[in-house]
Short mmCIF file of C-alpha atoms in Angstrom, two decimals:
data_model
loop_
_atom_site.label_atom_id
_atom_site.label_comp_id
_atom_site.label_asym_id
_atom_site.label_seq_id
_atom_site.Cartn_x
_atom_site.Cartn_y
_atom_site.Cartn_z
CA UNK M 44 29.53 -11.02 3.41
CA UNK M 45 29.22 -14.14 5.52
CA UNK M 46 26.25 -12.55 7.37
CA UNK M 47 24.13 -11.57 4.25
CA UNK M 48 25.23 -15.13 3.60
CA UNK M 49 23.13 -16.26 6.80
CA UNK M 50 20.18 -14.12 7.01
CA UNK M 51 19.39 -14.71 3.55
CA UNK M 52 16.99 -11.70 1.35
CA UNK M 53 15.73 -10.52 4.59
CA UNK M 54 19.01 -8.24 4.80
CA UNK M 55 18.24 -6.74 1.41
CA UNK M 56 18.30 -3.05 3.04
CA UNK M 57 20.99 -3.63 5.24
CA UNK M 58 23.41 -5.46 1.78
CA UNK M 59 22.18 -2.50 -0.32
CA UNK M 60 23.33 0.23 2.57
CA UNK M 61 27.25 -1.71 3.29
CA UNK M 62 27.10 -1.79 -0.82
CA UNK M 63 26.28 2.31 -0.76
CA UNK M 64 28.51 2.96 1.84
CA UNK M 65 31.53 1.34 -0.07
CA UNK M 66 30.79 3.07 -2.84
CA UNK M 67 30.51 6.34 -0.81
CA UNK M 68 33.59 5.46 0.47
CA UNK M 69 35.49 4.87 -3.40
CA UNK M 70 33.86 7.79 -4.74
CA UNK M 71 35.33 10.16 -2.22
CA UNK M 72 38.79 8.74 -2.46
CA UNK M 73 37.90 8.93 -6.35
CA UNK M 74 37.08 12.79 -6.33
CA UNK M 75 40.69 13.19 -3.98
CA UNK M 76 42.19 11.37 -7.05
CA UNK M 77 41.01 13.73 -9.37
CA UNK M 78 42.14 17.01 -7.05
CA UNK M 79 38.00 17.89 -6.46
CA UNK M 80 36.69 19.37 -3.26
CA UNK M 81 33.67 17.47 -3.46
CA UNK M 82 30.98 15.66 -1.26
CA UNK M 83 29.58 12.60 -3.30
CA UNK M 84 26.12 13.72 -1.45
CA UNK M 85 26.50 16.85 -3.88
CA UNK M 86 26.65 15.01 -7.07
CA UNK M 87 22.83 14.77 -7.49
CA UNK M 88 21.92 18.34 -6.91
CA UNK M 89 24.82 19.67 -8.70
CA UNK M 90 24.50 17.45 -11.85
CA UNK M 91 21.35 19.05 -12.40
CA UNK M 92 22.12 22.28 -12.45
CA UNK M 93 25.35 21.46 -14.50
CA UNK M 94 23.37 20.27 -16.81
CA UNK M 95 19.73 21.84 -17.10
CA UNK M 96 20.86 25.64 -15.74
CA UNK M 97 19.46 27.38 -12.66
CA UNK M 98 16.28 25.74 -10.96
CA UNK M 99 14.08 25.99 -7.62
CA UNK M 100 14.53 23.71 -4.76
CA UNK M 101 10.87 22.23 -5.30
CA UNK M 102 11.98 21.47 -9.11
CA UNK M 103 15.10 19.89 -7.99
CA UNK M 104 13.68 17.81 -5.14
CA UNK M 105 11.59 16.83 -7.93
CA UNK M 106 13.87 15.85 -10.17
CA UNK M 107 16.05 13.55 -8.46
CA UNK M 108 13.50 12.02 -6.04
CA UNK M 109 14.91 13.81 -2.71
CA UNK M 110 12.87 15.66 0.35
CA UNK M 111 13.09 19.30 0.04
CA UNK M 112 14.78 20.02 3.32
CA UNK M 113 17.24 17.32 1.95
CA UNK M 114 17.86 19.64 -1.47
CA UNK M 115 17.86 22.43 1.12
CA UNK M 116 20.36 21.21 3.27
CA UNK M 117 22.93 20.13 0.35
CA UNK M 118 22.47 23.43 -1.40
CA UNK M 119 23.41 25.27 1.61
CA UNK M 120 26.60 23.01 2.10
CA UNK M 121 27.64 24.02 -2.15
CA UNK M 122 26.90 27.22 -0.87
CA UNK M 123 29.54 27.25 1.96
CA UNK M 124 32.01 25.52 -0.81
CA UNK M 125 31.54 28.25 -2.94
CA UNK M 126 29.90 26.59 -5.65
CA UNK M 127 25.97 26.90 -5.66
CA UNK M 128 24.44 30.65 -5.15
CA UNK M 129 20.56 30.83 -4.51
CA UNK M 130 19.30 34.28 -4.50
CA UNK M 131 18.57 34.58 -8.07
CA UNK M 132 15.35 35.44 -9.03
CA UNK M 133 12.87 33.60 -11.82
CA UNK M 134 12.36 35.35 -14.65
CA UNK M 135 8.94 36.02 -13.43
CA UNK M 136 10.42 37.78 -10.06
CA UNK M 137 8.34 35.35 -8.00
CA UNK M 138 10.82 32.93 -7.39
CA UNK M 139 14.07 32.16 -5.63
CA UNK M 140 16.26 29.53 -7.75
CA UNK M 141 19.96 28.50 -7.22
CA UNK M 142 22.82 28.04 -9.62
CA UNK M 143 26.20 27.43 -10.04
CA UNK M 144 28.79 29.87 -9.80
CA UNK M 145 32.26 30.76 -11.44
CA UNK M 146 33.27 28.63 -9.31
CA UNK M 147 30.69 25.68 -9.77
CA UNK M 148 30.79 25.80 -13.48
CA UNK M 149 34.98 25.42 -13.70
CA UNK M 150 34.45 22.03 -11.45
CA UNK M 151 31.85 21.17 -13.30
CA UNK M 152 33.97 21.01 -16.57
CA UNK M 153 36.43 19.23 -14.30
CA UNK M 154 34.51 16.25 -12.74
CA UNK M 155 33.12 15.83 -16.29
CA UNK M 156 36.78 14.44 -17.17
CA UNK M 157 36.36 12.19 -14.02
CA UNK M 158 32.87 11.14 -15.02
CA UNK M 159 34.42 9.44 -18.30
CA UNK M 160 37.38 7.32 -16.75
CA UNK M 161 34.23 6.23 -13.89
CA UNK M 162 31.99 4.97 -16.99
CA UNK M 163 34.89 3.19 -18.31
CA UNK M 164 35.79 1.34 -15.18
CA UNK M 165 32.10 0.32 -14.69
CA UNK M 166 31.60 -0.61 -17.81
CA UNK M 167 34.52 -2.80 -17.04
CA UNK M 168 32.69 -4.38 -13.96
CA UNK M 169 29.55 -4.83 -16.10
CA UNK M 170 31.53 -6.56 -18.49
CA UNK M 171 33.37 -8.88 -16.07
CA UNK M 172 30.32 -9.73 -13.90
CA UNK M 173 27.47 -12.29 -14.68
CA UNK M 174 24.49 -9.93 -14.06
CA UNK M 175 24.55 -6.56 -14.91
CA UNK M 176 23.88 -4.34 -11.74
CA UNK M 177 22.87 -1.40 -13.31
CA UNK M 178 19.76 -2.82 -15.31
CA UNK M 179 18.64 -5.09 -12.49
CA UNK M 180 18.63 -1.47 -10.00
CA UNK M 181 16.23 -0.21 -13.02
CA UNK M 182 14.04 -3.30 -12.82
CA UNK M 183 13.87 -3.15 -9.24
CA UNK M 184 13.34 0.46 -9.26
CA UNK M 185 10.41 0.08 -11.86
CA UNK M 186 8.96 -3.58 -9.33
CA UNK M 187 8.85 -1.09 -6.43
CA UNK M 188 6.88 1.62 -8.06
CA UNK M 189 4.39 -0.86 -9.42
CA UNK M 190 4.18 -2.52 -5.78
CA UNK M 191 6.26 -1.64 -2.38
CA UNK M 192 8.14 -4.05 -0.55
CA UNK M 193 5.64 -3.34 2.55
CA UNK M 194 2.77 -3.99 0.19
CA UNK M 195 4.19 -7.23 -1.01
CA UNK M 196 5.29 -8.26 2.52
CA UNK M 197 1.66 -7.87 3.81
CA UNK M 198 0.55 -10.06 1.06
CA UNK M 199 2.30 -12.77 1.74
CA UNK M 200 1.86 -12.46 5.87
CA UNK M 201 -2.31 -12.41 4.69
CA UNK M 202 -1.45 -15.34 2.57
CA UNK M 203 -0.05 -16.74 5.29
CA UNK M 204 -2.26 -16.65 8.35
CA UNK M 205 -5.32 -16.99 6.16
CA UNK M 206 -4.37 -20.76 6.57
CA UNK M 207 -5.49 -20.68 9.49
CA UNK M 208 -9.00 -19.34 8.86
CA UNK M 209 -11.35 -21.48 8.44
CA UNK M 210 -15.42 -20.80 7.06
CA UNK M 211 -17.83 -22.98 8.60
CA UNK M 212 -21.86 -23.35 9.32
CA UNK M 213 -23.53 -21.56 12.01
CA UNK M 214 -23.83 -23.71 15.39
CA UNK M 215 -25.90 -22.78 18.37
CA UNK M 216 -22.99 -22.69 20.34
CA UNK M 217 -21.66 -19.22 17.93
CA UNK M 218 -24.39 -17.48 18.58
CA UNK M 219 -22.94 -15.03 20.87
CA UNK M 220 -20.00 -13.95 18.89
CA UNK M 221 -22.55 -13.66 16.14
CA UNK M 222 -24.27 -11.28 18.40
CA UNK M 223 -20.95 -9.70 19.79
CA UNK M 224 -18.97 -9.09 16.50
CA UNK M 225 -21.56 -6.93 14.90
CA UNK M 226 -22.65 -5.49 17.78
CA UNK M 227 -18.77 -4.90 18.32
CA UNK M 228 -18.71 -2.31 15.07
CA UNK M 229 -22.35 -1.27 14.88
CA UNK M 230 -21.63 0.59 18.50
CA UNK M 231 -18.54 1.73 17.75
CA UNK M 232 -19.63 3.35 14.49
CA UNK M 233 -23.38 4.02 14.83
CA UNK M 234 -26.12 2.86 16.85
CA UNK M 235 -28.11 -0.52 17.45
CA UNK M 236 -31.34 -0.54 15.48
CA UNK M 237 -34.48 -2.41 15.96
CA UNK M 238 -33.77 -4.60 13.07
CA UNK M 239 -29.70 -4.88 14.16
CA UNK M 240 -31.87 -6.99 17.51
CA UNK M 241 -34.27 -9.15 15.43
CA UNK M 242 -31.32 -10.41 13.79
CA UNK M 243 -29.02 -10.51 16.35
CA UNK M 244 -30.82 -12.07 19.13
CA UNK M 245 -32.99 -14.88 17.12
CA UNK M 246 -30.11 -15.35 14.31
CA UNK M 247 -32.23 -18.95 14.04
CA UNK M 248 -35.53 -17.67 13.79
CA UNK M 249 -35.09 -14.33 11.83
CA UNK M 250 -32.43 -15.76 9.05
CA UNK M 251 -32.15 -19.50 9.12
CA UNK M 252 -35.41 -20.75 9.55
CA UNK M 253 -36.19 -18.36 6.68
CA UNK M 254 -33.99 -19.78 4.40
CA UNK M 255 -30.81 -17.99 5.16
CA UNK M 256 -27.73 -18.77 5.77
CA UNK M 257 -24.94 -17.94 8.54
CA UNK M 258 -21.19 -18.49 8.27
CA UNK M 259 -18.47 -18.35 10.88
CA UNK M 260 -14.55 -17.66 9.87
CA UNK M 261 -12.51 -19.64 12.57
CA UNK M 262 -8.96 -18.35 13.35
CA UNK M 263 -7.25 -21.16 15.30
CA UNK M 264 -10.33 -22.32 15.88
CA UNK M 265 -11.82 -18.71 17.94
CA UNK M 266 -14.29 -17.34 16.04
CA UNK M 267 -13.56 -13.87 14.45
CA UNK M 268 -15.78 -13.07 11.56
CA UNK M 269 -19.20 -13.84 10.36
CA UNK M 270 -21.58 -13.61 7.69
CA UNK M 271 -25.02 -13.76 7.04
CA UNK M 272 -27.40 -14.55 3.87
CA UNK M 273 -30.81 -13.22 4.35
CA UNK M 274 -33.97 -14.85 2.50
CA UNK M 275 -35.40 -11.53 0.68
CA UNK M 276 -39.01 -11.95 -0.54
CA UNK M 277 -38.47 -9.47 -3.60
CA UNK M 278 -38.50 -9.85 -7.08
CA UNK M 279 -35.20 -8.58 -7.86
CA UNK M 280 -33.22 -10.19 -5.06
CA UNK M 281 -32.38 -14.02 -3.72
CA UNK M 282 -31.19 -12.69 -0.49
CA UNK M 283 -29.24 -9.69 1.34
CA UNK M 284 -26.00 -10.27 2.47
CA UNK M 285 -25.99 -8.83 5.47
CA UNK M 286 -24.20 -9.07 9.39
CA UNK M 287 -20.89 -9.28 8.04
CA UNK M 288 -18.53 -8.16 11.21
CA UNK M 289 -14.51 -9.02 11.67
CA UNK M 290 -12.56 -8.34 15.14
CA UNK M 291 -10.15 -5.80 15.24
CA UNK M 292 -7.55 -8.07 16.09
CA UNK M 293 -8.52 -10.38 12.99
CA UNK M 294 -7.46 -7.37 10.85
CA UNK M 295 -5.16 -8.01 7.88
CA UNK M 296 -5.93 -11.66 8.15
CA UNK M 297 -7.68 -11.56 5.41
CA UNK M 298 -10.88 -12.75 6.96
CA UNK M 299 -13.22 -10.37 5.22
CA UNK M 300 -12.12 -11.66 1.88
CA UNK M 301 -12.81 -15.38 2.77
CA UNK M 302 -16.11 -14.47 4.34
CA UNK M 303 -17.00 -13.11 1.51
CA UNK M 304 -16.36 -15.32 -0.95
CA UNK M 305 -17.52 -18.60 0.51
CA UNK M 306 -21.19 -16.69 1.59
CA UNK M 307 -21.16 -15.52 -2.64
CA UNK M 308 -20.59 -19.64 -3.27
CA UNK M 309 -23.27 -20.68 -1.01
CA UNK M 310 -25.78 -17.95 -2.31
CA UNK M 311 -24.52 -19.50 -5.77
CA UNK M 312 -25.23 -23.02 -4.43
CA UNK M 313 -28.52 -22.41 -3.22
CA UNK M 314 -30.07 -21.08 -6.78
CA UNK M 315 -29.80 -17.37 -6.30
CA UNK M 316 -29.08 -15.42 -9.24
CA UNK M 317 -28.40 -11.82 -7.36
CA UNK M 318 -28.04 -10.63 -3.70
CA UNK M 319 -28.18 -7.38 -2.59
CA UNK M 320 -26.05 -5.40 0.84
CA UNK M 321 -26.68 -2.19 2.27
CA UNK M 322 -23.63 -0.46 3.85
CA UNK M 323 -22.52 2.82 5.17
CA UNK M 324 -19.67 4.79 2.79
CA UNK M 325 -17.80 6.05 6.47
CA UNK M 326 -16.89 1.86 6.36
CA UNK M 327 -14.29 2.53 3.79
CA UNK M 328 -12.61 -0.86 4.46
CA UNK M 329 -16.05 -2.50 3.40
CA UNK M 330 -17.22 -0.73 0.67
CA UNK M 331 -13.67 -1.50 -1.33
CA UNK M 332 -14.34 -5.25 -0.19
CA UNK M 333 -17.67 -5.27 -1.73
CA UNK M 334 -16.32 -3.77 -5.15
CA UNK M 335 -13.49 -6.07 -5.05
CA UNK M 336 -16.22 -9.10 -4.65
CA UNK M 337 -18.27 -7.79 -7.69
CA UNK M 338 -21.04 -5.94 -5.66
CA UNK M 339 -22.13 -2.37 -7.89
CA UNK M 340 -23.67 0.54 -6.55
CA UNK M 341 -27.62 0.77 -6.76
CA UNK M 342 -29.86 3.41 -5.56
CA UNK M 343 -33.90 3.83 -4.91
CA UNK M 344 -34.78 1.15 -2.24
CA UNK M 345 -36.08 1.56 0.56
CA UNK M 346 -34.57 0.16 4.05
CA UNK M 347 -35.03 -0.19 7.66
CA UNK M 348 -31.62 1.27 8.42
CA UNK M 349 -31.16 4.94 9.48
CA UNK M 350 -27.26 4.23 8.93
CA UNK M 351 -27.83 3.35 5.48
CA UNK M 352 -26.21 5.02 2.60
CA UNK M 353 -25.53 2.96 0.31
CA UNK M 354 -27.05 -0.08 -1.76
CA UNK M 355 -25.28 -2.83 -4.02
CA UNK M 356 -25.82 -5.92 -5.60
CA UNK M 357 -24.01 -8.47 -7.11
CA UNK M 358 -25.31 -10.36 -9.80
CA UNK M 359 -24.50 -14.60 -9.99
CA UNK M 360 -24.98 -15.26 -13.45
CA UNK M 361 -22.09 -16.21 -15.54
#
């Protein structure tokens, strides 16, 4: 216990398999008390067809959240004990279920005796301790359905390292990885258009002296991500956000997300009251960006991109 002691929650899995394997351990001993022949690993598979009759493996794997081969694997071992037989047929014919046998069914009477003096003596525990164990496994069980422990761990490693991006103004001296981050995924995914080289090799002339806007995002101070606003000259549009590229090895730093949102601010700041992106649906990563920044699906307009095949806009009024 001293070691869960010193590593703290990051031992969760490794606390919650030395408390399992105790109680592995006690149950065993427990079934020996009682004069059972009986793997704890059993108690699962057999409970259910105690209780609920004859079923299939798929409906039992089902039922108490384990693989099939797992179900597979115990109901041949209660098979070898003498306890489970599976070559019954559904009522339909179609189907091969298992159930308990003569056999099965007399322990199962047996262990139910067992079960009542093991409720007793953990309803002791419950009583004795400050939390009670068994509603704070249901919690947890419910928190990791809603949300996985991966899921919430890459949250908080995004959270992390994006405090070390940083979103800053186009300089001369970021032109190339302007030029090589979206050339980086264009070529990888599609092909380098006519207009991808306007933009990309006169960033200046084509979107800034225009009226546009280019942003950076600076990990440890290397740029990784960019951004563009480009000046449309249409009445239903301020500008197109447009050259938005990350580096691979940016990935999960939640770059995108920060690019994002500081270019919708500065289209904000600048008066615009609805920009509009053109995208590519094989860019899955992208396209759930874009809906998670606000952007909605249009369709009709025409555009200079053969890779095109999708429109959205996002409209900046409260």
């Amino acid at each position: 216990m001293d070691l869960f002691e010193k590593t703290g929650k990051i031992a969760l899995g490794s606390r919650l398999r030395f408390m399992a394997s105790n109680i592995t351990e006690e149950a065993s001993k427990i079934y020996e008390l009682y004069d059972v022949d009986f793997s704890p690993k059993w108690f699962p598979v057999f409970f259910v067809l105690s209780e609920e009759g004859s079923k299939t493996i798929t409906e039992i794997a089902e039922e108490i959240g384990h693989s099939q081969p797992s179900v597979t694997k115990i109901i041949k071992e209660m098979i070898s004990a003498g306890l489970v037989k599976d070559n019954q047929k559904s009522d339909d014919k179609r189907r091969n279920i298992a159930g308990l046998t003569e056999k099965g069914i007399e322990l199962s009477a047996k262990i139910k005796v067992q079960c009542t003096d093991i409720d007793h003596a953990i309803d002791e525990m419950i009583s004795e301790a400050t939390h009670n164990l068994w509603e704070a496994l249901a919690e947890w069980e419910h928190l990791f359905e809603q949300k996985s422990l991966l899921a919430r761990v890459k949250d908080q490693k995004k959270a992390r390292e994006s405090k070390n991006v940083k979103v800053v103004e186009y300089e001369p001296k970021y032109k190339s990885a302007f030029r090589a981050l979206n050339e980086e995924w264009i070529s990888k995914y599609f092909e380098m258009e006519e207009a991808d080289y306007k933009a990309l090799d006169n960033p200046e002339e084509y979107i800034l002296n225009k009226g546009g806007k280019i942003l950076v995002a600076l990990y440890n101070e290397e740029p990784l991500g960019v951004c563009a606003l480009i000046k449309m000259e249409d009445p239903d549009y301020d500008f197109e956000l447009a050259k938005m590229a990350v580096s691979p090895k940016a990935q999960g730093k939640n770059i995108g997300w920060l690019l994002g949102q500081a270019i919708i601010k500065t289209a904000k700041e600048s008066g615009a009251s609805k920009i509009y992106l053109e995208s590519n649906t094989m860019l899955k990563p992208a396209i759930n960006l874009y809906y998670k920044l606000g952007f909605q699906k249009v369709s009709g307009r025409s555009t200079p991109y053969q890779r095109c095949n999708i429109q959205m806009e996002l409209s900046l009024k409260n």
